[in-house]
Amino acid sequence: MTFKLSPYSSVAYISVGLPDTTKTVEYLTSDEESVTINVTSGMYVRVVNCDILNEKLSKIGEFTPVTDINSTTDSQYKFDDITPSVKTTVDDYLSTLTSDLSPETLKSTKYTSTYQSKMYDTWKSLAKTSADRKYINIANDIYSCIRNYAYYTNGDPANAATVKLNGKSISGSQYRNILDAEKEYITKCVSSFKNAASFKDAEIALRNLNYYRYDSLRLNGKAA
């Protein structure tokens, strides 16, 4: 089977193997957009953000981001009631969180639960409307996704010549490319949140980021 990076994403991964055994894990980015793996009966296959093609290269599975959810939030809160200054403060900080993601900063203070809690309290103190509070709560969930990504991702070996990742040796530049692609994906989700025109749109952006946070294997490579 051939696994190909989805045009909707900048990074994907595939995990293949027999149950209760070590899995073969492959990451895809724009530098390496596809991989072909011999998949036999009984194998466990897990994919995130990629399309699947059979031996004839016919597409048999396609990744698409979440574009619709059942949401009643907009019937409870008016998106237009969000105070512009509150939205700007929240959006600008989320932009900072994503733009600052780098191998050197993944373990910095702003990606800790204590700091997030303090920032959340600051945001809540600015709220003037119920819509403000709802927007802040969704933004705080976005923050949690970014913080968890940073906490579980090891950026230390990014400048090493060779990195051992899931039992496979790759170059340090490949490792940095994967980190960059993950940052790009997170940034895209945050941009969708900031550009939302309704609470439903904001929740869809959160859903796409949340799925990625839980489904993707974290990068815990070691310098080889």
Coordinates of N, CA, C and O in Angstrom, one line a residue, residues 69-83 86-87 90-91 94 120 123-143 193 196 198-204 206-207:
I69 N -19.7 20.2 12.2 CA -20.0 19.5 13.5 C -21.4 19.9 13.9 O -22.0 20.9 13.5
N70 N -22.0 19.0 14.8 CA -23.3 19.4 15.4 C -23.0 20.4 16.6 O -22.3 20.0 17.5
S71 N -23.3 21.6 16.4 CA -23.1 22.6 17.4 C -24.3 23.5 17.7 O -24.9 23.9 16.7
T72 N -24.6 23.7 18.9 CA -25.7 24.6 19.3 C -25.2 25.9 19.9 O -26.0 26.7 20.4
T73 N -23.9 26.1 19.9 CA -23.3 27.2 20.6 C -23.8 28.6 20.0 O -24.0 29.5 20.8
D74 N -23.9 28.7 18.7 CA -24.3 29.9 18.1 C -25.8 30.3 18.5 O -26.2 31.4 18.3
S75 N -26.5 29.3 18.9 CA -27.9 29.6 19.3 C -27.9 30.1 20.8 O -28.9 30.7 21.3
Q76 N -26.8 29.9 21.5 CA -26.7 30.3 22.9 C -25.9 31.6 23.1 O -26.2 32.3 24.1
Y77 N -25.0 31.8 22.2 CA -24.1 33.0 22.3 C -24.1 33.7 20.9 O -24.1 33.0 19.9
K78 N -24.0 35.0 20.9 CA -23.9 35.7 19.7 C -22.4 36.0 19.4 O -21.7 36.7 20.2
F79 N -21.9 35.5 18.3 CA -20.5 35.7 18.0 C -20.1 37.2 17.9 O -19.0 37.7 18.2
D80 N -21.1 38.0 17.4 CA -20.9 39.5 17.3 C -20.8 40.2 18.6 O -20.4 41.3 18.6
D81 N -21.1 39.5 19.7 CA -21.0 40.1 21.0 C -19.6 40.0 21.6 O -19.4 40.4 22.7
I82 N -18.7 39.3 20.9 CA -17.4 39.2 21.4 C -16.7 40.6 21.4 O -16.7 41.3 20.3
T83 N -16.2 41.1 22.5 CA -15.6 42.4 22.6 C -14.3 42.4 21.7 O -13.4 41.5 21.9
V86 N -11.0 42.0 23.5 CA -10.8 40.7 24.1 C -10.3 39.7 23.0 O -9.3 39.0 23.2
K87 N -11.0 39.7 21.9 CA -10.6 38.8 20.8 C -9.2 39.1 20.3 O -8.4 38.1 20.1
V90 N -6.6 37.7 22.9 CA -6.6 36.2 22.9 C -5.9 35.8 21.6 O -5.0 34.9 21.6
D91 N -6.3 36.3 20.5 CA -5.8 35.8 19.2 C -4.3 36.1 19.1 O -3.5 35.3 18.6
L94 N -2.3 33.6 21.1 CA -2.3 32.2 20.5 C -1.3 32.3 19.3 O -0.6 31.3 19.0
Y120 N -5.1 32.2 31.4 CA -6.5 31.9 31.3 C -7.3 32.9 32.3 O -8.3 33.5 32.0
W123 N -7.2 36.4 30.9 CA -8.3 36.5 29.8 C -9.7 36.7 30.4 O -10.4 37.5 30.0
K124 N -10.0 35.8 31.4 CA -11.3 35.9 32.0 C -11.6 37.2 32.7 O -12.7 37.7 32.7
S125 N -10.5 37.8 33.2 CA -10.7 39.1 33.9 C -11.0 40.2 32.9 O -11.5 41.3 33.3
L126 N -10.7 40.0 31.6 CA -11.0 41.0 30.6 C -12.4 40.8 30.0 O -12.9 41.7 29.4
A127 N -13.1 39.7 30.3 CA -14.3 39.4 29.6 C -15.4 40.3 30.1 O -15.6 40.6 31.3
K128 N -16.2 40.8 29.1 CA -17.3 41.7 29.4 C -18.7 41.1 29.1 O -19.7 41.5 29.6
T129 N -18.7 40.1 28.2 CA -19.9 39.5 27.8 C -19.9 37.9 27.9 O -18.8 37.4 28.1
S130 N -21.0 37.3 27.9 CA -21.0 35.8 27.9 C -20.3 35.3 26.6 O -19.7 34.2 26.7
A131 N -20.4 36.0 25.5 CA -19.7 35.6 24.3 C -18.2 35.6 24.5 O -17.5 34.8 24.0
D132 N -17.8 36.6 25.2 CA -16.3 36.7 25.5 C -15.9 35.5 26.2 O -14.8 34.9 25.9
R133 N -16.6 35.1 27.3 CA -16.3 34.0 28.1 C -16.3 32.7 27.3 O -15.4 31.8 27.5
K134 N -17.2 32.5 26.4 CA -17.3 31.3 25.6 C -16.1 31.3 24.6 O -15.4 30.3 24.5
Y135 N -15.8 32.4 24.0 CA -14.6 32.5 23.1 C -13.3 32.2 23.9 O -12.5 31.4 23.4
I136 N -13.2 32.7 25.0 CA -12.0 32.5 25.9 C -11.9 31.0 26.2 O -10.8 30.4 26.3
N137 N -13.0 30.3 26.5 CA -12.9 28.9 26.9 C -12.5 28.1 25.7 O -11.7 27.1 25.9
I138 N -12.9 28.4 24.5 CA -12.5 27.7 23.3 C -11.0 27.9 23.1 O -10.2 27.0 22.8
A139 N -10.6 29.2 23.3 CA -9.2 29.6 23.1 C -8.3 28.9 24.1 O -7.2 28.5 23.8
N140 N -8.8 28.7 25.3 CA -8.0 28.0 26.3 C -7.8 26.5 25.9 O -6.8 25.9 26.2
D141 N -8.8 25.9 25.3 CA -8.7 24.5 24.8 C -7.6 24.5 23.7 O -6.9 23.5 23.6
I142 N -7.6 25.5 22.8 CA -6.6 25.6 21.8 C -5.2 25.7 22.5 O -4.3 25.0 22.1
Y143 N -5.1 26.5 23.5 CA -3.9 26.6 24.3 C -3.4 25.3 24.8 O -2.2 24.9 24.7
F193 N -9.1 29.3 13.6 CA -9.8 29.7 14.8 C -9.9 31.2 14.8 O -11.0 31.8 15.0
A196 N -12.4 32.6 12.3 CA -13.8 32.1 12.4 C -14.8 33.2 12.4 O -14.6 34.3 12.9
S198 N -18.0 32.4 13.2 CA -19.1 31.9 14.1 C -18.4 31.0 15.2 O -17.3 30.6 15.1
F199 N -19.2 30.7 16.3 CA -18.6 29.8 17.3 C -18.5 28.4 16.7 O -17.5 27.7 17.1
K200 N -19.3 28.0 15.8 CA -19.2 26.7 15.1 C -17.9 26.6 14.4 O -17.2 25.6 14.5
D201 N -17.5 27.7 13.7 CA -16.2 27.7 13.0 C -15.1 27.6 13.9 O -14.1 26.9 13.7
A202 N -15.2 28.3 15.1 CA -14.1 28.2 16.1 C -14.0 26.8 16.6 O -12.9 26.3 16.9
E203 N -15.1 26.2 16.9 CA -15.1 24.8 17.4 C -14.6 23.8 16.4 O -14.0 22.8 16.8
I204 N -14.8 24.0 15.1 CA -14.3 23.1 14.1 C -12.8 23.2 14.1 O -12.1 22.2 14.0
L206 N -10.9 24.0 16.6 CA -10.4 23.3 17.8 C -10.5 21.8 17.5 O -9.5 21.0 17.9
R207 N -11.5 21.3 16.9 CA -11.7 19.8 16.7 C -10.5 19.3 15.8 O -10.0 18.3 16.1

